[in-house]
PDB file of C-alpha atoms and ligand atoms in Angstrom:
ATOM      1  CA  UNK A  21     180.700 -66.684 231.411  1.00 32.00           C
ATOM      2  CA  UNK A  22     182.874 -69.163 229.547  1.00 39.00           C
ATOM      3  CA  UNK A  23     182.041 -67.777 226.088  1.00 40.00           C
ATOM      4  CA  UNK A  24     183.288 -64.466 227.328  1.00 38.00           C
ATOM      5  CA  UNK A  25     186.911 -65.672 227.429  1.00 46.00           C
ATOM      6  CA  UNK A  26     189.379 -64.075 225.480  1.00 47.00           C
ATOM      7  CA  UNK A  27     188.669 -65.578 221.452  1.00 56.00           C
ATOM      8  CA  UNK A  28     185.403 -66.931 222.662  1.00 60.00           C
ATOM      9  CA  UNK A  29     182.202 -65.265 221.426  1.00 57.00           C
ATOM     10  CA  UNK A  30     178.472 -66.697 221.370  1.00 63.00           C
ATOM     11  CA  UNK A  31     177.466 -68.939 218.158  1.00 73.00           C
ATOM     12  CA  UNK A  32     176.942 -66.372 215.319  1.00 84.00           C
ATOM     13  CA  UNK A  33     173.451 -65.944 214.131  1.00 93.00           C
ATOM     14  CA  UNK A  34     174.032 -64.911 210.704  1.00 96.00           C
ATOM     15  CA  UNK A  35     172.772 -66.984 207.848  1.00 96.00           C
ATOM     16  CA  UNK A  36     173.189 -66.441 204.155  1.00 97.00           C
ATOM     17  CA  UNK A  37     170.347 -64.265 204.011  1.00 96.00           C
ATOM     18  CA  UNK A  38     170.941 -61.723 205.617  1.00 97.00           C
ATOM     19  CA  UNK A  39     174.324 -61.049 203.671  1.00 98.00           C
ATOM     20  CA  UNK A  40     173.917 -59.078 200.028  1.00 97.00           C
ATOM     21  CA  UNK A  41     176.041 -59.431 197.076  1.00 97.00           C
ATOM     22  CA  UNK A  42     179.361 -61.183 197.195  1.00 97.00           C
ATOM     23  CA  UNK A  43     177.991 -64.143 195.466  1.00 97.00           C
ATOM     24  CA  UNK A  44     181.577 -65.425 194.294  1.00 97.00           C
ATOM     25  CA  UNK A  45     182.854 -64.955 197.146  1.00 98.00           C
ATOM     26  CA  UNK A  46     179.918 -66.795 199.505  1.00 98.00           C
ATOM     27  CA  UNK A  47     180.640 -69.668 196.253  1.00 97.00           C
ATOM     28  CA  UNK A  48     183.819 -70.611 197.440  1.00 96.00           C
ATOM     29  CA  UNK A  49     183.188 -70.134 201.122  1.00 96.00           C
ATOM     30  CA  UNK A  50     180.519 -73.074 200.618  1.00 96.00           C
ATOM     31  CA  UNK A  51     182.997 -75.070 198.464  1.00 93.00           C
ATOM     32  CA  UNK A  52     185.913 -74.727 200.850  1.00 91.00           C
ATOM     33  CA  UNK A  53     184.186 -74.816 204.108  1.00 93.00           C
ATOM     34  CA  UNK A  54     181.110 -75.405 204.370  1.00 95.00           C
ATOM     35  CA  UNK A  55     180.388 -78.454 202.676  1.00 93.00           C
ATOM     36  CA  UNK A  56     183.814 -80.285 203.644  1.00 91.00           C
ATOM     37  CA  UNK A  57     182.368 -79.523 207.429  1.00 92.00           C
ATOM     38  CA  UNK A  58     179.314 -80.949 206.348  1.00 92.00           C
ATOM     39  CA  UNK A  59     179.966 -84.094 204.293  1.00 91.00           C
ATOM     40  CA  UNK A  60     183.324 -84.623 204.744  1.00 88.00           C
ATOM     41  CA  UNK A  61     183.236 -88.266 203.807  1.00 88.00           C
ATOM     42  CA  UNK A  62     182.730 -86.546 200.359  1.00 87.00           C
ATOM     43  CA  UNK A  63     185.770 -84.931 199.855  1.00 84.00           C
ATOM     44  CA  UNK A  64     187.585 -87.985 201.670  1.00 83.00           C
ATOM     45  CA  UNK A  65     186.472 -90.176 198.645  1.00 88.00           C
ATOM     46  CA  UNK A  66     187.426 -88.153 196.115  1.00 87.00           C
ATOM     47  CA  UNK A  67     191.191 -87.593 197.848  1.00 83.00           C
ATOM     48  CA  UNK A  68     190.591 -83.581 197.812  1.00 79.00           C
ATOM     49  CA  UNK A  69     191.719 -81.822 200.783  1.00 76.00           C
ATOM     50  CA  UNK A  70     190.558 -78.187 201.031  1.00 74.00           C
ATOM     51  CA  UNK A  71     192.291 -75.586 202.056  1.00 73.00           C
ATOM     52  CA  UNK A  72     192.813 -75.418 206.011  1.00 79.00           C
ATOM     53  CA  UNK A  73     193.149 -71.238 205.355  1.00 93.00           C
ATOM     54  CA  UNK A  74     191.400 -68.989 203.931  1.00 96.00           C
ATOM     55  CA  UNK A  75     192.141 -64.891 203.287  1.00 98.00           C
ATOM     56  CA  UNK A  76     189.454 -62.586 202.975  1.00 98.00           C
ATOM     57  CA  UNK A  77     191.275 -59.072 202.156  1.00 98.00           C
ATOM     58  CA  UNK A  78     189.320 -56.024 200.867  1.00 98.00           C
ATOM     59  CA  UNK A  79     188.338 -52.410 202.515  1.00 97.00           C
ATOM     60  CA  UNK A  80     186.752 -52.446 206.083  1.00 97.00           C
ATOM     61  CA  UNK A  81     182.744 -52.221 206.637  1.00 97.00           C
ATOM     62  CA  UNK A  82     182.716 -54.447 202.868  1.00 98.00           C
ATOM     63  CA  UNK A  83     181.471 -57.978 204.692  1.00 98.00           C
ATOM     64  CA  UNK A  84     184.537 -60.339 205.773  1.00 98.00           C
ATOM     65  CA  UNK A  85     183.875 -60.524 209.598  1.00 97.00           C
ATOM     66  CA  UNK A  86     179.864 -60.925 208.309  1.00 97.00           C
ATOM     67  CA  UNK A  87     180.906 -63.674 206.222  1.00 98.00           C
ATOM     68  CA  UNK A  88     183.315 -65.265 208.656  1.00 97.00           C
ATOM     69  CA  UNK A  89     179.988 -65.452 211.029  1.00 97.00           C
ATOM     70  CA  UNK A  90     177.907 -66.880 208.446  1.00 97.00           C
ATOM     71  CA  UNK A  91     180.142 -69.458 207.370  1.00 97.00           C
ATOM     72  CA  UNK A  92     180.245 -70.562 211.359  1.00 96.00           C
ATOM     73  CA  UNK A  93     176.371 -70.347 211.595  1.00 96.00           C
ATOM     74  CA  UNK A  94     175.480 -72.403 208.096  1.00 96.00           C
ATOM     75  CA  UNK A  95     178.135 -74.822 208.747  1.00 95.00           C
ATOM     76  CA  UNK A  96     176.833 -75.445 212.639  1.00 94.00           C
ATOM     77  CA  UNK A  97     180.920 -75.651 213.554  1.00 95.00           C
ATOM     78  CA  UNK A  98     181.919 -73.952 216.425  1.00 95.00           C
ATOM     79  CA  UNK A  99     183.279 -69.958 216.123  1.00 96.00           C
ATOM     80  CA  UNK A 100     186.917 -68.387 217.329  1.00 96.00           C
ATOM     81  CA  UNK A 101     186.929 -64.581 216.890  1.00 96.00           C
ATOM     82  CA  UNK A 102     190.628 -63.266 217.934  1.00 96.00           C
ATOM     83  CA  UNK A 103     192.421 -59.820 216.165  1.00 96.00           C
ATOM     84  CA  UNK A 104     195.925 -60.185 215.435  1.00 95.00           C
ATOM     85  CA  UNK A 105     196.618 -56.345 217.802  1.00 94.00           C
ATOM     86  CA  UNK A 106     195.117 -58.826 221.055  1.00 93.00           C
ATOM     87  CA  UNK A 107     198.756 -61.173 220.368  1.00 91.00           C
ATOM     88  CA  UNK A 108     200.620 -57.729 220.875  1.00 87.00           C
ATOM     89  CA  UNK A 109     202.391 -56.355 223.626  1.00 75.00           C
ATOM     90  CA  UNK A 110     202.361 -58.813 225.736  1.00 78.00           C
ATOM     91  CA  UNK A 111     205.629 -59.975 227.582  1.00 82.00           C
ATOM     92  CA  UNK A 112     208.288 -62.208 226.635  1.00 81.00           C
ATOM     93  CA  UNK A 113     206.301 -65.597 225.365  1.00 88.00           C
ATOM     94  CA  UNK A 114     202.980 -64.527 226.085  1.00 93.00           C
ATOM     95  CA  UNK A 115     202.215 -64.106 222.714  1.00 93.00           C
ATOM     96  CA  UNK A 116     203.021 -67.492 221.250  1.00 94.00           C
ATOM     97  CA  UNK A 117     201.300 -69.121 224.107  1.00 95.00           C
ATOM     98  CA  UNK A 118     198.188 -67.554 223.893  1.00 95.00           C
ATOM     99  CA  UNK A 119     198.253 -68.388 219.827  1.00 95.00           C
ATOM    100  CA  UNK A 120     198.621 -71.853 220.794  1.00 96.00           C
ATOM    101  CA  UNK A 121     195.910 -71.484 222.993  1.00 95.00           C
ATOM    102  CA  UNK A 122     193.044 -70.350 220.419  1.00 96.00           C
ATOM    103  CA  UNK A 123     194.360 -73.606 218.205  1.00 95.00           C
ATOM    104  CA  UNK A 124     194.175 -76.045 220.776  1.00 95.00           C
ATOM    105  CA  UNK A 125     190.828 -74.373 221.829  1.00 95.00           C
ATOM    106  CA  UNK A 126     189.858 -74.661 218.110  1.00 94.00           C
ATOM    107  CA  UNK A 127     190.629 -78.777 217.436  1.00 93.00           C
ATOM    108  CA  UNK A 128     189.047 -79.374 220.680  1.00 93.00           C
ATOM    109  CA  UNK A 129     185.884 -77.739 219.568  1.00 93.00           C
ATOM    110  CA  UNK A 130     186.101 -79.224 216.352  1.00 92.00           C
ATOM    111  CA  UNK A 131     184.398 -78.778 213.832  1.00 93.00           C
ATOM    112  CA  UNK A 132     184.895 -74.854 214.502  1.00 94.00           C
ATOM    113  CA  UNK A 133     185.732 -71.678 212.848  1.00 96.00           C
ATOM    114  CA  UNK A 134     188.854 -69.553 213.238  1.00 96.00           C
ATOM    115  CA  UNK A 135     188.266 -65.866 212.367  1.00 97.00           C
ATOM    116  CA  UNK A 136     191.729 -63.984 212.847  1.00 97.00           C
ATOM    117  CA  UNK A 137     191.074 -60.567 211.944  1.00 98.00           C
ATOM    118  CA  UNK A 138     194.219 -58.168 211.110  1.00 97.00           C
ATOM    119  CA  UNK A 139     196.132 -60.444 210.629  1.00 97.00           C
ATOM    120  CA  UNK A 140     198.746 -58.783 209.189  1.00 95.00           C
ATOM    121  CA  UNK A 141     199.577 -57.507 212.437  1.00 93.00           C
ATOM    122  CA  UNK A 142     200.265 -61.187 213.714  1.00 93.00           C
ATOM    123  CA  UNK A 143     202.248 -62.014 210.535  1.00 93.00           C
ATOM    124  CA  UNK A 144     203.935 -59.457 209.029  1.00 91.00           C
ATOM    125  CA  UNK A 145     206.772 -59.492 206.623  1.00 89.00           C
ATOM    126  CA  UNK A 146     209.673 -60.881 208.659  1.00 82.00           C
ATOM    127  CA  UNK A 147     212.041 -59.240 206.156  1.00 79.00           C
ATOM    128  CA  UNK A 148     210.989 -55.366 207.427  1.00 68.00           C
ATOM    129  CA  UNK A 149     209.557 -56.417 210.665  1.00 54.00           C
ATOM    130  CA  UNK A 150     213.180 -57.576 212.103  1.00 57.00           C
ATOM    131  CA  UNK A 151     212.494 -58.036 215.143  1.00 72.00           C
ATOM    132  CA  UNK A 152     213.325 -60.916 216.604  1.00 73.00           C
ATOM    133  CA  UNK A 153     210.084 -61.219 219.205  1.00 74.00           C
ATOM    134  CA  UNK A 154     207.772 -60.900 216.196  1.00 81.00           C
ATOM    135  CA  UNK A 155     209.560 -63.104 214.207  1.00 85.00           C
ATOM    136  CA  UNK A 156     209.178 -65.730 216.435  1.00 89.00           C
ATOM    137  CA  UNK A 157     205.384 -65.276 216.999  1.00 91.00           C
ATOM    138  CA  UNK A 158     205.389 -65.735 213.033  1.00 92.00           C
ATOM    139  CA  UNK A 159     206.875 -68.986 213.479  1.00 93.00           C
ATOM    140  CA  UNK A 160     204.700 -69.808 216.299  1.00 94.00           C
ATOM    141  CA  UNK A 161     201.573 -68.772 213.789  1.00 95.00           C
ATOM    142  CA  UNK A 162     202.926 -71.016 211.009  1.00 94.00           C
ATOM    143  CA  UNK A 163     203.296 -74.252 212.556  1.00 93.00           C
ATOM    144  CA  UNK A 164     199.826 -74.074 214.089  1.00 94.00           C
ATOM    145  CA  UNK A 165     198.351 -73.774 210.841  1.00 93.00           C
ATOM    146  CA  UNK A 166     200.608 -76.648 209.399  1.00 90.00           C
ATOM    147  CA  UNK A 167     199.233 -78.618 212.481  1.00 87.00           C
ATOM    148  CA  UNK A 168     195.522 -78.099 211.520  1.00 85.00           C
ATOM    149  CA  UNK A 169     194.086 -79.823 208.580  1.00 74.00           C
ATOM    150  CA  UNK A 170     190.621 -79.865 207.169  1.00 67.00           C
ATOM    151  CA  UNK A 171     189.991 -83.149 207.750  1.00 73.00           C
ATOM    152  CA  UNK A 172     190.550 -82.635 212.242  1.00 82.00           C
ATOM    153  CA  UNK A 173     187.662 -80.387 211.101  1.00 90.00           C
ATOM    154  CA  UNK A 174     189.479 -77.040 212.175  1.00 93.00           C
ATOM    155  CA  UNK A 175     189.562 -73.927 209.552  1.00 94.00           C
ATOM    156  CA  UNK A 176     191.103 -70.656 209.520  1.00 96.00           C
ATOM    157  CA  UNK A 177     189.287 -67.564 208.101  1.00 97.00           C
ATOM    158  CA  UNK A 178     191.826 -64.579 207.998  1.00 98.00           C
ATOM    159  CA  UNK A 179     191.101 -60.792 207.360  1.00 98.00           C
ATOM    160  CA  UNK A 180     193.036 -58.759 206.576  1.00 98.00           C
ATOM    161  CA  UNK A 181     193.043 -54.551 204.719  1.00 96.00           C
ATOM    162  CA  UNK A 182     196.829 -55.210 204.052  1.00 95.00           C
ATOM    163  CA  UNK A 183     197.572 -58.445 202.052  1.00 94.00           C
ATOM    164  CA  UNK A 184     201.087 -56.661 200.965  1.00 94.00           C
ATOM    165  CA  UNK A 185     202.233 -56.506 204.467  1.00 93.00           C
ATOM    166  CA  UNK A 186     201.786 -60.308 204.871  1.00 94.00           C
ATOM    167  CA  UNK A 187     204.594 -62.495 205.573  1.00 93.00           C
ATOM    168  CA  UNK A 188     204.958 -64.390 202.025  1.00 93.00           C
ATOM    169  CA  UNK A 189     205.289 -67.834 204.096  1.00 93.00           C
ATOM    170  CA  UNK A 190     202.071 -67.633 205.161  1.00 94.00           C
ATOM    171  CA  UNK A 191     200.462 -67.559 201.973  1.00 93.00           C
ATOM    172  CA  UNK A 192     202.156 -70.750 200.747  1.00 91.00           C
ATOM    173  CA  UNK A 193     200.127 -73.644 199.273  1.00 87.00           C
ATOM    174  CA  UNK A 194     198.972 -75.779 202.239  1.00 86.00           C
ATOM    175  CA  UNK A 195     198.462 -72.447 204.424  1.00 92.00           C
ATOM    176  CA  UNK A 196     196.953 -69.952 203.483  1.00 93.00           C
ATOM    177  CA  UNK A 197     196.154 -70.742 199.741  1.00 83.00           C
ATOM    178  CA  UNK A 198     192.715 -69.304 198.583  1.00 92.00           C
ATOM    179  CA  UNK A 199     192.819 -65.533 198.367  1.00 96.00           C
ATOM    180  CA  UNK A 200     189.098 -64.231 198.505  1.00 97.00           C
ATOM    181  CA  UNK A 201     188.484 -59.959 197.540  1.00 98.00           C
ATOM    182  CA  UNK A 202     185.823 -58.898 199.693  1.00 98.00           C
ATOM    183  CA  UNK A 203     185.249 -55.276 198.069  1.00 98.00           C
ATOM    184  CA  UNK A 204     182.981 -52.197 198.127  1.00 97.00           C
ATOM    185  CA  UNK A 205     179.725 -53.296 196.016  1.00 97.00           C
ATOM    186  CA  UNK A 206     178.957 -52.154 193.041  1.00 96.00           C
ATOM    187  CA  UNK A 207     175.989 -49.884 192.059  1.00 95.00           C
ATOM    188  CA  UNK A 208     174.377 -53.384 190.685  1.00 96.00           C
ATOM    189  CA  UNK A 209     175.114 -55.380 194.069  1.00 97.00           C
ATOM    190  CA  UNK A 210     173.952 -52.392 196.742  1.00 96.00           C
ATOM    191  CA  UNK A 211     170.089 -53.548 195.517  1.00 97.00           C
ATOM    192  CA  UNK A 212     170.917 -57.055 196.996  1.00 97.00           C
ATOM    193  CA  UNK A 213     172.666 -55.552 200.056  1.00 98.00           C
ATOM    194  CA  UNK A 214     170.087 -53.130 200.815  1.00 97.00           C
ATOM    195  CA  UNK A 215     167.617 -55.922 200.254  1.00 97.00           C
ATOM    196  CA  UNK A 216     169.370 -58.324 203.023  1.00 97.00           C
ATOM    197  CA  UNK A 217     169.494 -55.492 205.300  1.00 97.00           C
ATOM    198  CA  UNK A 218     165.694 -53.765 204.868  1.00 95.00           C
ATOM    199  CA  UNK A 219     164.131 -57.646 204.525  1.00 94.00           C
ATOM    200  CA  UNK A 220     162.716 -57.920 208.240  1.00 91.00           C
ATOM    201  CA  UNK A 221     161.966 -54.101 208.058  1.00 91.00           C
ATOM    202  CA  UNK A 222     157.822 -53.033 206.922  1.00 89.00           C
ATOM    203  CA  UNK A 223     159.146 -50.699 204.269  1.00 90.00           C
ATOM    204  CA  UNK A 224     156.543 -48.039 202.474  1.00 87.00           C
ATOM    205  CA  UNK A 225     154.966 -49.117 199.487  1.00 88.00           C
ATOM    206  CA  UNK A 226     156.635 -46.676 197.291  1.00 89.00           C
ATOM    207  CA  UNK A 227     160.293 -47.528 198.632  1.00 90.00           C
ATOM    208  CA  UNK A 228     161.654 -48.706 195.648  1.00 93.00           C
ATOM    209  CA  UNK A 229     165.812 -49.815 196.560  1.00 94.00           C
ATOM    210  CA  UNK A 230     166.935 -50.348 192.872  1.00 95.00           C
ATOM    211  CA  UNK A 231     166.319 -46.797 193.157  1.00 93.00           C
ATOM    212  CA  UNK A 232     167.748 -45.803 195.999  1.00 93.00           C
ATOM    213  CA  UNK A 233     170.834 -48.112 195.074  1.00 94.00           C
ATOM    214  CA  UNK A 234     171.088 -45.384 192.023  1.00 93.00           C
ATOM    215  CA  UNK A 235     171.427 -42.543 193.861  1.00 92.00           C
ATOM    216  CA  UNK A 236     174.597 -41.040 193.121  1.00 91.00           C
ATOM    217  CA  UNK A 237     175.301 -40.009 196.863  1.00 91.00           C
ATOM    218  CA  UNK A 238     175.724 -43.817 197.751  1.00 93.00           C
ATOM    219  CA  UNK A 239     178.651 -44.046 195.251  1.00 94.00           C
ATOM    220  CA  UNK A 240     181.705 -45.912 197.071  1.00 94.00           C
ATOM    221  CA  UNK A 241     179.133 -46.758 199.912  1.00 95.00           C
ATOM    222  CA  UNK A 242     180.816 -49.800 201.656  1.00 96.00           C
ATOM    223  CA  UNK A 243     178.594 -52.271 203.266  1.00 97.00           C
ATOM    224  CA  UNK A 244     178.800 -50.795 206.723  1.00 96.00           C
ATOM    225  CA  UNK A 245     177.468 -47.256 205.110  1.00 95.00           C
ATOM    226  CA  UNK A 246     174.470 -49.149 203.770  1.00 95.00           C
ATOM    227  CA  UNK A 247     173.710 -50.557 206.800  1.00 96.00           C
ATOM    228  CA  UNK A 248     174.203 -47.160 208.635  1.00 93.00           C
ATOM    229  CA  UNK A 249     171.656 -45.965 206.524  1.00 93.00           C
ATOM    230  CA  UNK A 250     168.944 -48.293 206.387  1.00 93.00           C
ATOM    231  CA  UNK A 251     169.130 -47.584 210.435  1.00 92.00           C
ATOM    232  CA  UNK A 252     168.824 -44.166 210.055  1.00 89.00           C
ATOM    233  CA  UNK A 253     165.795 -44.591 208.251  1.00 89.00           C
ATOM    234  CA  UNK A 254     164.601 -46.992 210.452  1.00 87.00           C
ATOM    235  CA  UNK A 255     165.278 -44.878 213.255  1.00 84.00           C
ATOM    236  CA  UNK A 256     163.827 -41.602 211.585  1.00 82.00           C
ATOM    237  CA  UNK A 257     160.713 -43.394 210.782  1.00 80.00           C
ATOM    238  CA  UNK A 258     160.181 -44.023 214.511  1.00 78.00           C
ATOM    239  CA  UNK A 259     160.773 -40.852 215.760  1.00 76.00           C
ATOM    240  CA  UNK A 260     158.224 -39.025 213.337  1.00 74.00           C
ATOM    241  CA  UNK A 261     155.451 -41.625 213.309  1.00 74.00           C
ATOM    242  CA  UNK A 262     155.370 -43.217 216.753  1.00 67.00           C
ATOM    243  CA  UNK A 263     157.083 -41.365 219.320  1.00 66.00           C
ATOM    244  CA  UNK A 264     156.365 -38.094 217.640  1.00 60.00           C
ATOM    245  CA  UNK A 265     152.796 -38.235 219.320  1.00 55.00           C
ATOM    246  CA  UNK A 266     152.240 -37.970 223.029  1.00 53.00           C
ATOM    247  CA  UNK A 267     152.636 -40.808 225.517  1.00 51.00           C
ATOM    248  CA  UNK A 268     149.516 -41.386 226.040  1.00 52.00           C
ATOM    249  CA  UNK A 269     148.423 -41.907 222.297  1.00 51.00           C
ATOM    250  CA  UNK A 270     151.596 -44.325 221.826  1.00 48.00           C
ATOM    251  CA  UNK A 271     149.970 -47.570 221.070  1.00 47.00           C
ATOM    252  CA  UNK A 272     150.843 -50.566 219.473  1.00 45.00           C
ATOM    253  CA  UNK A 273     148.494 -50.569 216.483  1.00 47.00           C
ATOM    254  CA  UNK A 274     150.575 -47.237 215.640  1.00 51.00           C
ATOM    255  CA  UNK A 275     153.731 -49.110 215.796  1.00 56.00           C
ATOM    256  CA  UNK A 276     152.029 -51.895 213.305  1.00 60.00           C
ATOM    257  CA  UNK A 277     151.169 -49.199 211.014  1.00 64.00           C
ATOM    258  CA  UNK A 278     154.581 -47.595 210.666  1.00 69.00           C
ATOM    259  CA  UNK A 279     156.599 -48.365 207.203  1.00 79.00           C
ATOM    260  CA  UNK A 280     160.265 -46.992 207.055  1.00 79.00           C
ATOM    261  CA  UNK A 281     160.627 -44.806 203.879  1.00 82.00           C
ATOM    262  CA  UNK A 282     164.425 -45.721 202.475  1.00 81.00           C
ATOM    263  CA  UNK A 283     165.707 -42.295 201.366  1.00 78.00           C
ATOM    264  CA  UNK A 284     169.141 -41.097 200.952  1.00 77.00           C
ATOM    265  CA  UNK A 285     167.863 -37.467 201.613  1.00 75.00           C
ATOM    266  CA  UNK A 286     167.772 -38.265 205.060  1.00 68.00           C
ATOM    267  CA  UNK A 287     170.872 -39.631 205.451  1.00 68.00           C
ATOM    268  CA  UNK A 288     173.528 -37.213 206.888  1.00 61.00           C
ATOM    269  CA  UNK A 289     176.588 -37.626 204.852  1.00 55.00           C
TER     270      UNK A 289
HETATM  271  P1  ATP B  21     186.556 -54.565 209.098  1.00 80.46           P
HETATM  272  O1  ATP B  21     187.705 -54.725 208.140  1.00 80.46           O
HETATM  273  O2  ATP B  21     186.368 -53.161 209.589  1.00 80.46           O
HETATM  274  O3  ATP B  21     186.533 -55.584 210.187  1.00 80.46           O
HETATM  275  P2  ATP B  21     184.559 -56.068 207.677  1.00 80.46           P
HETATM  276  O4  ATP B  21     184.879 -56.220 206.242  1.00 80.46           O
HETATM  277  O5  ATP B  21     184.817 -57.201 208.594  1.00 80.46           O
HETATM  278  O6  ATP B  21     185.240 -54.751 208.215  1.00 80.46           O
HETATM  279  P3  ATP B  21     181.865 -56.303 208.569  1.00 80.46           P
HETATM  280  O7  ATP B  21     182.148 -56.102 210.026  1.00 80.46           O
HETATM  281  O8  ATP B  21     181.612 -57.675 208.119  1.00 80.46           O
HETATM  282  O9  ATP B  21     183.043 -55.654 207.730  1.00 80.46           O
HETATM  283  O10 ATP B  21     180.659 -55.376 208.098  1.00 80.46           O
HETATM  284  C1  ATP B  21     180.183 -54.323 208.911  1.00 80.46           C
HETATM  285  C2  ATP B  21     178.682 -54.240 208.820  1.00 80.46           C
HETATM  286  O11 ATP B  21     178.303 -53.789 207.527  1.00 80.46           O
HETATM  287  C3  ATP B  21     177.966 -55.563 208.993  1.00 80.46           C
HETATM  288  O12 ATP B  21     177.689 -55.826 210.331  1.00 80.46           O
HETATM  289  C4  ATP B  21     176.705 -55.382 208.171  1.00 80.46           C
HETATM  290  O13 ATP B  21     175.732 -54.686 208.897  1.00 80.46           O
HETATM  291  C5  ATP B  21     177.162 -54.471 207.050  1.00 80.46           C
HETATM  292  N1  ATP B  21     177.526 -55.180 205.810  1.00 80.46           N
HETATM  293  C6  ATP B  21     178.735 -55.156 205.206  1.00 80.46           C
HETATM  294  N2  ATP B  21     178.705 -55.849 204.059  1.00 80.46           N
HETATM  295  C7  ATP B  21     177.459 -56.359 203.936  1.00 80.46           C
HETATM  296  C8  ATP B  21     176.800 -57.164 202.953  1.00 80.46           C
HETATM  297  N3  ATP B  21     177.433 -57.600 201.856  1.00 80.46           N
HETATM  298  N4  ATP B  21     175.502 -57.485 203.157  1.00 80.46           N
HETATM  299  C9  ATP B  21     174.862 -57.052 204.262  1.00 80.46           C
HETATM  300  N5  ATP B  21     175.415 -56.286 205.211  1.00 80.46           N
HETATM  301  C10 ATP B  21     176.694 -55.921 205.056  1.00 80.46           C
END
């Protein structure tokens, strides 16, 4: 029951693996996070501190809550999930006191993970926000990060579709300082991401996915859309090989023979 708290969810599960493309990107998460969690005596000895925030910003359905996860997983730290809309709306203080809360949560589970999606709704421009309650839960959001620091083991992945709407102070050297794109993948990258997402799936012998990757129809096709369709597939495959016959017939040597066929025909776009 305790993981179900608000901000709490269960360890992540997702490794490197299972993510496609965004090999820059996964880079610098190792660099920044990863490896500091891991061997921080390292970075101690050479006098580097790395960066106690982190912004992935990019498109939605492109990877940054998958990465968020995988960093968490590969690093074995503990994982926050909050969205900056949860901080809303709430009365008079509320706000700022529950922010507290996931930090002090976070540097008592140290090392651990802070994923703040949308964050732009926690910290937006003070300039046009003027409003005096969201100003101060800016504040509130900026002094917690000052008070974390690599080295208590506690790291902040945001996310965020709207970097321009960010409050400027946040993204100050010592906060937030690494800027990450997480985009829509190129025709060359959706072979890799169809690849992570097909690789515990029997596929047909004459799938081929740098093919598929080329059909025109998956132009602009975000992560999430990939994904959407290898399950369609997956799904369509089951319904015409193994519960297209009767009941009685369903057996499991049926189910071992069954290959999904990758096709964007099939895919209702
Ligand atoms: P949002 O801004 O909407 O929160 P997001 O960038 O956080 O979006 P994710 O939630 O990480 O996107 O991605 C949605 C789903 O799309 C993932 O659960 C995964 O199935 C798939 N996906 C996205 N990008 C990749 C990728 N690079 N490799 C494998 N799967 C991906």
């Amino acid at each position: 029951a305790s993981c179900k708290r608000e901000g709490f969810t269960a360890a992540p599960k997702v490794k490197w693996g299972d993510i496609g493309a965004l090999k820059g990107v996964r880079d610098q998460l190792q660099m920044s996070v990863i490896a500091p969690i891991k061997h921080p005596e390292v970075y101690e000895s050479v006098g580097v501190r790395s960066p106690s925030g982190i912004l992935l910003w990019g498109p939605p359905g492109c990877g940054k809550t998958l990465l968020a996860k995988a960093v968490a997983c590969e690093s074995s730290a503990s994982f926050i999930s909050v969205k900056g809309p949860e901080f809303l709306n709430k009365f008079l203080g509320e706000s700022e006191r529950s922010l507290r809360q996931v930090f002090q949560r976070a540097r008592a589970s140290a090392p651990c993970v802070i994923f703040f999606d949308e964050i732009d709704a926690v910290v937006p421009r003070r300039d046009t926000a003027a409003n005096e309650n969201s100003s101060r839960v800016v504040n509130t959001f900026l002094s917690e990060l000052d008070g974390i620091d690599s080295r208590g083991g506690v790291f902040l992945i945001a996310a965020s579709n709207r970097p321009d709407v960010i409050d400027p102070a946040l993204l100050r050297p010592g906060r937030i300082d690494k800027l990450l794109l997480v985009d829509v993948p190129t025709s060359a990258e959706r072979p890799e991401i169809l690849r992570a997402l097909s690789k515990s799936m029997p596929l047909e012998e004459s799938v081929d996915l740098n093919q598929v990757a080329l059909d025109p129809r998956l132009e602009g096709f975000t992560g999430a859309d990939i994904a959407a369709l290898v399950k369609d597939a997956a799904t369509l495959c089951l319904k015409r090989t193994v519960f297209n016959t009767s009941f009685e017939e369903f057996s499991l040597t049926r189910t071992d023979q069954t290959r999904v066929k990758i096709n964007a025909d099939d895919f209702e776009m």
